[in-house]
């Protein structure tokens, strides 16, 4: 289920979209492959999703909002595993051949059909609370760095460190359930540069010129990712005079932050009060463009004015994204942006790594699947910082 309003292409995609855009980065098969036989890449990715089933089942079993949750969680595990095994036997079954979008969509559909709306809600709420308590310290540490280039690199490292909080990765889900995760330790323990894709120095040069009027950031996970990674980075853009649009999922998927949750998070880290969340709804029928500004007259984000900070519902309901299908409200807000940022492995690496835009773009995320590391020729937990500048 996606946003009820009609979804439209993201307006900054290079046109013609049909010739220039492919959502999924890693090809699971090629035209020359036998359509009735699963390729080695398809089998590897199906196995990856099979290996993630136990962690999803465990979360679903303890969902307090669902009657007979253990029984329904078992049904989810059996049904999803059966479909995944079917793909190995016949890749054209169940709407295939499979790609990362289809594999994610089927998983979410099964969970929702069984009554599971947000099996990661408890851990998201807990991690948001922890991250909010650290937000001021993280921002102060960044502000204490006098050199602009070094401060930017520290902010980027914070995004990578926060992006580790990804419970869609079976290995990270296991580590998190056993040991938890430390944001500051993660910052210090990132793989050394150069990263597998490392355009940071080029980005620093452009950043120093304060060039962008409006940036759209597709955000990823709850907790440290959004609060200690993206929000300090967005705050720095605001200080440079850039308008910032944060685009978040319509519906819950894994531990990704949703539109409604992001509004709540920002309300908690700024000196402001919201009276009506529904005022952010895009009213197409009446041609009313609402005020998406996240502020009241005294609204601040650690001393930075939030007049130019906006939140949009992306219309998406998966941990990956097809940019030919976004909400009309996001399309409206993004139409005059000159920087697009796709953050996280799902939105910026597994999908859209090679997406071409009419403006500058940045894809930033951590590599958390061995299959992705192999495709990129990098290391597990390597970092991607892919910057493309468009000259007018």
mmCIF file of C-alpha atoms in Angstrom:
data_model
loop_
_atom_site.group_PDB
_atom_site.id
_atom_site.type_symbol
_atom_site.label_atom_id
_atom_site.label_comp_id
_atom_site.label_asym_id
_atom_site.label_seq_id
_atom_site.Cartn_x
_atom_site.Cartn_y
_atom_site.Cartn_z
ATOM 1 C CA UNK A 1 0.000 0.000 0.000
ATOM 2 C CA UNK A 2 1.345 3.365 -0.974
ATOM 3 C CA UNK A 3 0.116 6.889 -0.431
ATOM 4 C CA UNK A 4 -3.517 7.214 -1.486
ATOM 5 C CA UNK A 5 -2.836 10.090 -3.880
ATOM 6 C CA UNK A 6 -1.500 9.407 -7.357
ATOM 7 C CA UNK A 7 2.252 8.921 -7.576
ATOM 8 C CA UNK A 8 4.246 10.804 -10.199
ATOM 9 C CA UNK A 9 7.831 10.803 -11.548
ATOM 10 C CA UNK A 10 10.402 12.742 -9.550
ATOM 11 C CA UNK A 11 10.697 15.985 -11.558
ATOM 12 C CA UNK A 12 14.501 16.210 -11.441
ATOM 13 C CA UNK A 13 15.174 12.879 -13.149
ATOM 14 C CA UNK A 14 17.006 13.262 -16.437
ATOM 15 C CA UNK A 15 14.591 12.952 -19.338
ATOM 16 C CA UNK A 16 13.481 11.005 -21.234
ATOM 17 C CA UNK A 17 13.055 8.911 -18.087
ATOM 18 C CA UNK A 18 12.428 5.675 -20.007
ATOM 19 C CA UNK A 19 15.853 5.908 -21.646
ATOM 20 C CA UNK A 20 17.835 7.346 -18.738
ATOM 21 C CA UNK A 21 16.481 5.798 -15.546
ATOM 22 C CA UNK A 22 16.642 2.328 -14.084
ATOM 23 C CA UNK A 23 15.796 2.141 -10.389
ATOM 24 C CA UNK A 24 17.702 -1.019 -9.453
ATOM 25 C CA UNK A 25 21.482 -0.720 -9.483
ATOM 26 C CA UNK A 26 22.550 -4.368 -9.572
ATOM 27 C CA UNK A 27 21.288 -6.360 -12.568
ATOM 28 C CA UNK A 28 20.164 -9.785 -11.412
ATOM 29 C CA UNK A 29 19.983 -11.004 -15.012
ATOM 30 C CA UNK A 30 20.713 -9.977 -18.599
ATOM 31 C CA UNK A 31 18.613 -10.324 -21.773
ATOM 32 C CA UNK A 32 20.715 -13.302 -22.866
ATOM 33 C CA UNK A 33 19.864 -15.293 -19.708
ATOM 34 C CA UNK A 34 17.333 -18.130 -19.832
ATOM 35 C CA UNK A 35 14.071 -16.541 -18.583
ATOM 36 C CA UNK A 36 12.976 -19.838 -16.998
ATOM 37 C CA UNK A 37 16.194 -20.449 -15.055
ATOM 38 C CA UNK A 38 17.332 -18.423 -12.064
ATOM 39 C CA UNK A 39 20.703 -16.770 -12.521
ATOM 40 C CA UNK A 40 23.484 -17.121 -9.908
ATOM 41 C CA UNK A 41 22.926 -13.471 -8.949
ATOM 42 C CA UNK A 42 19.181 -14.011 -8.493
ATOM 43 C CA UNK A 43 19.855 -17.051 -6.315
ATOM 44 C CA UNK A 44 22.378 -15.132 -4.194
ATOM 45 C CA UNK A 45 19.950 -12.275 -3.582
ATOM 46 C CA UNK A 46 17.010 -14.579 -2.908
ATOM 47 C CA UNK A 47 19.192 -16.343 -0.332
ATOM 48 C CA UNK A 48 20.019 -12.993 1.247
ATOM 49 C CA UNK A 49 16.316 -12.284 1.726
ATOM 50 C CA UNK A 50 15.762 -15.842 2.987
ATOM 51 C CA UNK A 51 18.471 -15.308 5.612
ATOM 52 C CA UNK A 52 16.706 -12.176 6.853
ATOM 53 C CA UNK A 53 13.430 -13.986 7.603
ATOM 54 C CA UNK A 54 14.318 -15.078 11.191
ATOM 55 C CA UNK A 55 15.021 -11.507 12.341
ATOM 56 C CA UNK A 56 11.741 -10.265 10.822
ATOM 57 C CA UNK A 57 9.853 -13.195 12.326
ATOM 58 C CA UNK A 58 11.335 -12.448 15.750
ATOM 59 C CA UNK A 59 10.199 -8.815 15.591
ATOM 60 C CA UNK A 60 6.734 -9.813 14.383
ATOM 61 C CA UNK A 61 6.263 -12.374 17.163
ATOM 62 C CA UNK A 62 6.493 -9.660 19.801
ATOM 63 C CA UNK A 63 4.294 -7.074 18.073
ATOM 64 C CA UNK A 64 1.831 -6.073 20.843
ATOM 65 C CA UNK A 65 -0.646 -4.592 18.368
ATOM 66 C CA UNK A 66 -1.374 -7.890 16.610
ATOM 67 C CA UNK A 67 -3.578 -10.638 18.020
ATOM 68 C CA UNK A 68 -1.959 -14.085 17.776
ATOM 69 C CA UNK A 69 1.299 -12.428 16.746
ATOM 70 C CA UNK A 70 3.461 -15.600 17.104
ATOM 71 C CA UNK A 71 1.078 -17.587 14.907
ATOM 72 C CA UNK A 72 0.890 -14.845 12.292
ATOM 73 C CA UNK A 73 4.666 -14.349 12.396
ATOM 74 C CA UNK A 74 5.126 -18.033 11.607
ATOM 75 C CA UNK A 75 2.679 -17.683 8.719
ATOM 76 C CA UNK A 76 4.708 -14.745 7.404
ATOM 77 C CA UNK A 77 7.948 -16.738 7.570
ATOM 78 C CA UNK A 78 6.434 -19.733 5.790
ATOM 79 C CA UNK A 79 4.669 -17.727 3.090
ATOM 80 C CA UNK A 80 7.623 -15.484 2.286
ATOM 81 C CA UNK A 81 10.096 -18.399 2.274
ATOM 82 C CA UNK A 82 7.816 -20.328 -0.091
ATOM 83 C CA UNK A 83 7.675 -17.423 -2.553
ATOM 84 C CA UNK A 84 11.435 -16.932 -2.409
ATOM 85 C CA UNK A 85 12.006 -20.624 -3.091
ATOM 86 C CA UNK A 86 9.580 -20.364 -6.018
ATOM 87 C CA UNK A 87 11.789 -17.659 -7.548
ATOM 88 C CA UNK A 88 14.710 -20.101 -7.543
ATOM 89 C CA UNK A 89 12.639 -22.656 -9.455
ATOM 90 C CA UNK A 90 10.911 -20.186 -11.775
ATOM 91 C CA UNK A 91 12.150 -16.589 -11.783
ATOM 92 C CA UNK A 92 9.057 -15.471 -13.715
ATOM 93 C CA UNK A 93 6.675 -16.529 -10.918
ATOM 94 C CA UNK A 94 5.020 -14.013 -8.570
ATOM 95 C CA UNK A 95 5.476 -11.089 -10.941
ATOM 96 C CA UNK A 96 9.173 -11.807 -11.520
ATOM 97 C CA UNK A 97 11.897 -11.897 -12.518
ATOM 98 C CA UNK A 98 12.925 -10.656 -9.074
ATOM 99 C CA UNK A 99 14.837 -7.497 -8.294
ATOM 100 C CA UNK A 100 15.424 -5.752 -4.972
ATOM 101 C CA UNK A 101 12.228 -3.706 -5.272
ATOM 102 C CA UNK A 102 10.014 -6.732 -5.928
ATOM 103 C CA UNK A 103 11.639 -8.788 -3.148
ATOM 104 C CA UNK A 104 11.088 -5.954 -0.660
ATOM 105 C CA UNK A 105 7.541 -5.294 -1.850
ATOM 106 C CA UNK A 106 6.429 -8.910 -1.481
ATOM 107 C CA UNK A 107 7.845 -9.046 2.049
ATOM 108 C CA UNK A 108 5.986 -5.890 3.069
ATOM 109 C CA UNK A 109 2.745 -7.048 1.427
ATOM 110 C CA UNK A 110 2.774 -10.335 3.326
ATOM 111 C CA UNK A 111 3.429 -8.596 6.636
ATOM 112 C CA UNK A 112 0.612 -6.105 6.061
ATOM 113 C CA UNK A 113 -1.838 -8.752 4.882
ATOM 114 C CA UNK A 114 -1.227 -10.597 8.158
ATOM 115 C CA UNK A 115 -1.904 -7.439 10.184
ATOM 116 C CA UNK A 116 1.666 -6.338 10.875
ATOM 117 C CA UNK A 117 1.915 -2.587 10.270
ATOM 118 C CA UNK A 118 5.148 -1.663 12.027
ATOM 119 C CA UNK A 119 7.038 -4.560 13.612
ATOM 120 C CA UNK A 120 10.079 -2.364 14.329
ATOM 121 C CA UNK A 121 8.149 0.400 16.111
ATOM 122 C CA UNK A 122 9.412 -0.423 19.603
ATOM 123 C CA UNK A 123 13.081 -0.423 18.619
ATOM 124 C CA UNK A 124 12.614 2.711 16.499
ATOM 125 C CA UNK A 125 11.075 4.577 19.440
ATOM 126 C CA UNK A 126 13.863 3.426 21.761
ATOM 127 C CA UNK A 127 16.627 4.386 19.343
ATOM 128 C CA UNK A 128 15.020 7.750 18.588
ATOM 129 C CA UNK A 129 14.923 8.545 22.309
ATOM 130 C CA UNK A 130 18.595 7.600 22.734
ATOM 131 C CA UNK A 131 19.671 9.599 19.702
ATOM 132 C CA UNK A 132 17.668 12.682 20.723
ATOM 133 C CA UNK A 133 19.490 12.665 24.078
ATOM 134 C CA UNK A 134 22.828 12.799 22.208
ATOM 135 C CA UNK A 135 21.817 15.302 19.528
ATOM 136 C CA UNK A 136 23.032 18.421 21.346
ATOM 137 C CA UNK A 137 26.443 16.909 22.093
ATOM 138 C CA UNK A 138 26.942 15.743 18.506
ATOM 139 C CA UNK A 139 26.024 19.166 17.113
ATOM 140 C CA UNK A 140 28.306 20.917 19.612
ATOM 141 C CA UNK A 141 31.229 18.676 18.642
ATOM 142 C CA UNK A 142 30.664 19.543 14.988
ATOM 143 C CA UNK A 143 30.342 23.254 15.690
ATOM 144 C CA UNK A 144 33.636 23.211 17.583
ATOM 145 C CA UNK A 145 35.518 22.287 14.381
ATOM 146 C CA UNK A 146 36.675 25.603 12.955
ATOM 147 C CA UNK A 147 37.852 24.422 9.550
ATOM 148 C CA UNK A 148 34.866 24.158 7.183
ATOM 149 C CA UNK A 149 36.258 21.240 5.193
ATOM 150 C CA UNK A 150 37.077 19.228 8.309
ATOM 151 C CA UNK A 151 33.657 20.016 9.776
ATOM 152 C CA UNK A 152 32.006 18.783 6.582
ATOM 153 C CA UNK A 153 34.005 15.553 6.666
ATOM 154 C CA UNK A 154 33.021 15.024 10.292
ATOM 155 C CA UNK A 155 29.360 15.515 9.367
ATOM 156 C CA UNK A 156 29.718 13.003 6.524
ATOM 157 C CA UNK A 157 31.318 10.490 8.876
ATOM 158 C CA UNK A 158 28.350 11.022 11.185
ATOM 159 C CA UNK A 159 25.991 10.071 8.363
ATOM 160 C CA UNK A 160 27.916 6.856 7.739
ATOM 161 C CA UNK A 161 28.044 6.034 11.443
ATOM 162 C CA UNK A 162 24.326 6.634 11.849
ATOM 163 C CA UNK A 163 23.552 4.588 8.738
ATOM 164 C CA UNK A 164 24.838 1.467 10.503
ATOM 165 C CA UNK A 165 21.506 1.353 12.375
ATOM 166 C CA UNK A 166 19.912 -0.812 9.689
ATOM 167 C CA UNK A 167 17.865 -3.777 10.850
ATOM 168 C CA UNK A 168 17.233 -4.872 7.277
ATOM 169 C CA UNK A 169 20.728 -6.383 7.274
ATOM 170 C CA UNK A 170 20.694 -9.823 8.892
ATOM 171 C CA UNK A 171 24.255 -9.434 10.230
ATOM 172 C CA UNK A 172 23.620 -5.983 11.685
ATOM 173 C CA UNK A 173 20.271 -7.050 13.139
ATOM 174 C CA UNK A 174 22.074 -9.820 15.016
ATOM 175 C CA UNK A 175 24.827 -7.480 16.246
ATOM 176 C CA UNK A 176 22.278 -4.894 17.336
ATOM 177 C CA UNK A 177 20.148 -7.389 19.279
ATOM 178 C CA UNK A 178 23.270 -8.716 21.014
ATOM 179 C CA UNK A 179 25.456 -5.679 21.651
ATOM 180 C CA UNK A 180 23.618 -2.519 20.627
ATOM 181 C CA UNK A 181 25.513 0.156 18.708
ATOM 182 C CA UNK A 182 27.537 3.177 19.730
ATOM 183 C CA UNK A 183 27.351 6.205 17.434
ATOM 184 C CA UNK A 184 30.663 7.735 18.497
ATOM 185 C CA UNK A 185 32.474 4.383 18.313
ATOM 186 C CA UNK A 186 31.025 3.858 14.846
ATOM 187 C CA UNK A 187 32.339 7.280 13.760
ATOM 188 C CA UNK A 188 35.824 6.329 14.905
ATOM 189 C CA UNK A 189 35.762 2.845 13.371
ATOM 190 C CA UNK A 190 34.723 3.614 9.794
ATOM 191 C CA UNK A 191 36.850 1.977 7.102
ATOM 192 C CA UNK A 192 39.698 4.300 6.127
ATOM 193 C CA UNK A 193 39.562 6.468 3.038
ATOM 194 C CA UNK A 194 39.607 6.233 0.131
ATOM 195 C CA UNK A 195 36.189 4.628 0.264
ATOM 196 C CA UNK A 196 34.931 2.385 -2.519
ATOM 197 C CA UNK A 197 33.379 5.473 -4.153
ATOM 198 C CA UNK A 198 34.916 8.629 -2.719
ATOM 199 C CA UNK A 199 34.055 11.993 -4.246
ATOM 200 C CA UNK A 200 34.273 13.853 -0.939
ATOM 201 C CA UNK A 201 37.132 16.161 -1.946
ATOM 202 C CA UNK A 202 35.234 17.321 -5.048
ATOM 203 C CA UNK A 203 32.142 17.849 -2.924
ATOM 204 C CA UNK A 204 34.140 19.884 -0.387
ATOM 205 C CA UNK A 205 35.206 22.315 -3.099
ATOM 206 C CA UNK A 206 31.621 22.850 -4.247
ATOM 207 C CA UNK A 207 30.364 23.053 -0.649
ATOM 208 C CA UNK A 208 32.813 25.846 0.165
ATOM 209 C CA UNK A 209 31.175 28.016 -2.494
ATOM 210 C CA UNK A 210 27.736 27.770 -0.830
ATOM 211 C CA UNK A 211 26.195 27.032 -4.218
ATOM 212 C CA UNK A 212 22.843 25.362 -3.589
ATOM 213 C CA UNK A 213 19.532 27.131 -3.112
ATOM 214 C CA UNK A 214 17.497 24.028 -2.237
ATOM 215 C CA UNK A 215 18.449 20.456 -1.348
ATOM 216 C CA UNK A 216 16.136 17.438 -1.258
ATOM 217 C CA UNK A 217 17.332 14.650 1.053
ATOM 218 C CA UNK A 218 15.742 11.196 0.856
ATOM 219 C CA UNK A 219 16.254 9.941 4.398
ATOM 220 C CA UNK A 220 16.710 6.382 5.613
ATOM 221 C CA UNK A 221 16.669 4.884 9.105
ATOM 222 C CA UNK A 222 15.295 6.018 12.441
ATOM 223 C CA UNK A 223 17.515 6.577 15.462
ATOM 224 C CA UNK A 224 21.121 7.660 15.046
ATOM 225 C CA UNK A 225 20.829 7.702 11.249
ATOM 226 C CA UNK A 226 18.270 10.495 10.954
ATOM 227 C CA UNK A 227 18.951 12.282 14.261
ATOM 228 C CA UNK A 228 22.741 12.158 14.625
ATOM 229 C CA UNK A 229 23.640 11.793 10.954
ATOM 230 C CA UNK A 230 21.217 13.584 8.665
ATOM 231 C CA UNK A 231 19.848 16.333 10.931
ATOM 232 C CA UNK A 232 23.293 17.804 11.815
ATOM 233 C CA UNK A 233 24.172 17.699 8.102
ATOM 234 C CA UNK A 234 20.868 19.363 7.165
ATOM 235 C CA UNK A 235 21.441 21.963 9.877
ATOM 236 C CA UNK A 236 24.802 22.833 8.325
ATOM 237 C CA UNK A 237 23.137 23.266 4.937
ATOM 238 C CA UNK A 238 20.630 25.615 6.575
ATOM 239 C CA UNK A 239 23.524 27.644 7.987
ATOM 240 C CA UNK A 240 24.869 27.984 4.448
ATOM 241 C CA UNK A 241 21.549 29.462 3.365
ATOM 242 C CA UNK A 242 20.204 26.365 1.596
ATOM 243 C CA UNK A 243 16.552 25.369 1.846
ATOM 244 C CA UNK A 244 16.309 21.726 2.936
ATOM 245 C CA UNK A 245 13.507 19.271 2.139
ATOM 246 C CA UNK A 246 13.615 15.993 4.056
ATOM 247 C CA UNK A 247 11.686 13.275 2.185
ATOM 248 C CA UNK A 248 10.541 10.357 4.341
ATOM 249 C CA UNK A 249 8.487 7.221 3.758
ATOM 250 C CA UNK A 250 4.707 7.294 3.827
ATOM 251 C CA UNK A 251 4.377 3.903 5.583
ATOM 252 C CA UNK A 252 6.662 1.939 7.926
ATOM 253 C CA UNK A 253 9.225 -0.413 6.390
ATOM 254 C CA UNK A 254 11.920 -2.093 8.485
ATOM 255 C CA UNK A 255 13.346 0.589 10.819
ATOM 256 C CA UNK A 256 13.134 3.412 8.268
ATOM 257 C CA UNK A 257 11.792 6.689 9.623
ATOM 258 C CA UNK A 258 8.330 7.645 8.375
ATOM 259 C CA UNK A 259 6.987 11.071 7.522
ATOM 260 C CA UNK A 260 4.881 11.248 10.688
ATOM 261 C CA UNK A 261 7.773 10.035 12.858
ATOM 262 C CA UNK A 262 10.154 12.569 11.339
ATOM 263 C CA UNK A 263 7.825 15.448 12.133
ATOM 264 C CA UNK A 264 7.698 14.203 15.734
ATOM 265 C CA UNK A 265 11.497 13.860 15.912
ATOM 266 C CA UNK A 266 12.105 17.375 14.620
ATOM 267 C CA UNK A 267 9.544 18.748 17.046
ATOM 268 C CA UNK A 268 11.541 17.195 19.879
ATOM 269 C CA UNK A 269 14.934 18.546 18.780
ATOM 270 C CA UNK A 270 13.752 22.076 18.080
ATOM 271 C CA UNK A 271 12.174 24.727 20.274
ATOM 272 C CA UNK A 272 8.771 24.523 18.596
ATOM 273 C CA UNK A 273 5.275 23.136 18.937
ATOM 274 C CA UNK A 274 3.097 21.630 16.244
ATOM 275 C CA UNK A 275 -0.641 22.039 16.508
ATOM 276 C CA UNK A 276 -1.738 20.288 13.355
ATOM 277 C CA UNK A 277 0.280 17.605 11.594
ATOM 278 C CA UNK A 278 -2.443 17.254 8.957
ATOM 279 C CA UNK A 279 -1.694 20.755 7.672
ATOM 280 C CA UNK A 280 1.176 19.138 5.773
ATOM 281 C CA UNK A 281 -1.146 17.175 3.529
ATOM 282 C CA UNK A 282 -0.999 18.129 -0.132
ATOM 283 C CA UNK A 283 -4.491 19.153 -1.232
ATOM 284 C CA UNK A 284 -4.436 18.628 -4.962
ATOM 285 C CA UNK A 285 -8.174 18.783 -5.457
ATOM 286 C CA UNK A 286 -8.491 22.278 -4.017
ATOM 287 C CA UNK A 287 -5.225 23.595 -5.493
ATOM 288 C CA UNK A 288 -4.092 24.598 -2.003
ATOM 289 C CA UNK A 289 -0.337 24.440 -1.400
ATOM 290 C CA UNK A 290 0.147 24.082 2.359
ATOM 291 C CA UNK A 291 2.979 25.509 4.414
ATOM 292 C CA UNK A 292 5.473 22.707 4.915
ATOM 293 C CA UNK A 293 7.797 24.797 7.078
ATOM 294 C CA UNK A 294 8.829 23.075 10.285
ATOM 295 C CA UNK A 295 8.888 26.064 12.598
ATOM 296 C CA UNK A 296 6.954 28.442 14.700
ATOM 297 C CA UNK A 297 8.062 32.013 15.211
ATOM 298 C CA UNK A 298 10.794 30.895 17.611
ATOM 299 C CA UNK A 299 11.708 27.608 15.907
ATOM 300 C CA UNK A 300 15.421 26.783 16.119
ATOM 301 C CA UNK A 301 17.551 23.723 15.445
ATOM 302 C CA UNK A 302 20.357 24.173 17.994
ATOM 303 C CA UNK A 303 20.490 27.897 17.293
ATOM 304 C CA UNK A 304 19.855 27.626 13.544
ATOM 305 C CA UNK A 305 16.647 29.084 12.152
ATOM 306 C CA UNK A 306 14.324 26.424 10.684
ATOM 307 C CA UNK A 307 12.402 28.728 8.367
ATOM 308 C CA UNK A 308 13.929 26.910 5.396
ATOM 309 C CA UNK A 309 13.482 23.374 6.744
ATOM 310 C CA UNK A 310 10.667 21.304 5.222
ATOM 311 C CA UNK A 311 9.437 17.724 5.539
ATOM 312 C CA UNK A 312 7.676 15.900 2.721
ATOM 313 C CA UNK A 313 5.914 12.552 2.458
ATOM 314 C CA UNK A 314 7.770 10.752 -0.340
ATOM 315 C CA UNK A 315 4.833 8.440 -1.060
ATOM 316 C CA UNK A 316 7.166 5.453 -0.677
ATOM 317 C CA UNK A 317 6.571 2.396 1.506
ATOM 318 C CA UNK A 318 9.753 0.367 0.984
ATOM 319 C CA UNK A 319 13.407 0.553 2.127
ATOM 320 C CA UNK A 320 14.336 1.064 -1.543
ATOM 321 C CA UNK A 321 12.759 3.589 -3.909
ATOM 322 C CA UNK A 322 11.658 3.846 -7.521
ATOM 323 C CA UNK A 323 11.868 7.541 -8.358
ATOM 324 C CA UNK A 324 9.258 7.259 -11.087
ATOM 325 C CA UNK A 325 6.735 6.918 -8.242
ATOM 326 C CA UNK A 326 6.840 9.723 -5.669
ATOM 327 C CA UNK A 327 4.116 11.788 -4.035
ATOM 328 C CA UNK A 328 2.773 14.912 -5.678
ATOM 329 C CA UNK A 329 3.701 16.968 -2.630
ATOM 330 C CA UNK A 330 7.343 15.925 -2.914
ATOM 331 C CA UNK A 331 7.339 16.539 -6.672
ATOM 332 C CA UNK A 332 6.035 20.065 -6.038
ATOM 333 C CA UNK A 333 8.596 20.863 -3.333
ATOM 334 C CA UNK A 334 11.494 19.369 -5.312
ATOM 335 C CA UNK A 335 10.773 20.998 -8.661
ATOM 336 C CA UNK A 336 13.205 23.898 -8.119
ATOM 337 C CA UNK A 337 15.874 22.063 -6.096
ATOM 338 C CA UNK A 338 19.476 22.114 -7.297
ATOM 339 C CA UNK A 339 20.827 19.301 -5.094
ATOM 340 C CA UNK A 340 19.352 15.803 -4.602
ATOM 341 C CA UNK A 341 20.743 13.547 -1.866
ATOM 342 C CA UNK A 342 19.817 9.867 -1.603
ATOM 343 C CA UNK A 343 20.970 8.495 1.731
ATOM 344 C CA UNK A 344 21.310 4.887 2.771
ATOM 345 C CA UNK A 345 22.101 1.606 1.082
ATOM 346 C CA UNK A 346 18.537 0.989 -0.060
ATOM 347 C CA UNK A 347 17.806 4.360 -1.688
ATOM 348 C CA UNK A 348 21.315 5.428 -2.681
ATOM 349 C CA UNK A 349 23.213 2.223 -3.515
ATOM 350 C CA UNK A 350 20.930 -0.763 -4.182
ATOM 351 C CA UNK A 351 18.662 1.606 -6.057
ATOM 352 C CA UNK A 352 19.552 4.899 -7.769
ATOM 353 C CA UNK A 353 23.345 4.707 -7.563
ATOM 354 C CA UNK A 354 23.521 5.484 -11.275
ATOM 355 C CA UNK A 355 20.403 7.655 -11.464
ATOM 356 C CA UNK A 356 20.971 10.792 -13.535
ATOM 357 C CA UNK A 357 19.452 14.093 -12.459
ATOM 358 C CA UNK A 358 19.005 17.535 -13.985
ATOM 359 C CA UNK A 359 20.909 18.987 -11.025
ATOM 360 C CA UNK A 360 23.771 18.064 -8.689
ATOM 361 C CA UNK A 361 23.294 14.788 -6.840
ATOM 362 C CA UNK A 362 24.854 12.885 -3.966
ATOM 363 C CA UNK A 363 24.421 9.214 -3.145
ATOM 364 C CA UNK A 364 25.730 8.404 0.326
ATOM 365 C CA UNK A 365 25.502 5.207 2.340
ATOM 366 C CA UNK A 366 27.290 2.300 3.940
ATOM 367 C CA UNK A 367 27.698 -1.074 2.229
ATOM 368 C CA UNK A 368 26.048 -3.604 4.553
ATOM 369 C CA UNK A 369 25.553 -6.628 2.282
ATOM 370 C CA UNK A 370 28.475 -8.739 1.010
ATOM 371 C CA UNK A 371 26.715 -8.981 -2.358
ATOM 372 C CA UNK A 372 26.764 -5.182 -2.709
ATOM 373 C CA UNK A 373 30.416 -5.012 -1.650
ATOM 374 C CA UNK A 374 31.301 -7.603 -4.279
ATOM 375 C CA UNK A 375 29.409 -5.732 -6.993
ATOM 376 C CA UNK A 376 31.191 -2.468 -6.147
ATOM 377 C CA UNK A 377 34.590 -4.075 -5.696
ATOM 378 C CA UNK A 378 34.810 -2.854 -2.108
ATOM 379 C CA UNK A 379 34.748 -4.120 1.448
ATOM 380 C CA UNK A 380 31.841 -4.978 3.714
ATOM 381 C CA UNK A 381 30.968 -1.796 5.678
ATOM 382 C CA UNK A 382 32.789 0.275 3.073
ATOM 383 C CA UNK A 383 31.346 3.697 2.327
ATOM 384 C CA UNK A 384 29.862 5.208 -0.819
ATOM 385 C CA UNK A 385 30.085 8.961 -1.407
ATOM 386 C CA UNK A 386 29.121 9.484 -5.030
ATOM 387 C CA UNK A 387 28.812 13.115 -6.101
ATOM 388 C CA UNK A 388 27.762 14.191 -9.582
ATOM 389 C CA UNK A 389 27.903 17.838 -10.546
ATOM 390 C CA UNK A 390 25.765 19.149 -13.373
ATOM 391 C CA UNK A 391 27.173 22.182 -15.142
ATOM 392 C CA UNK A 392 24.558 24.512 -16.547
#
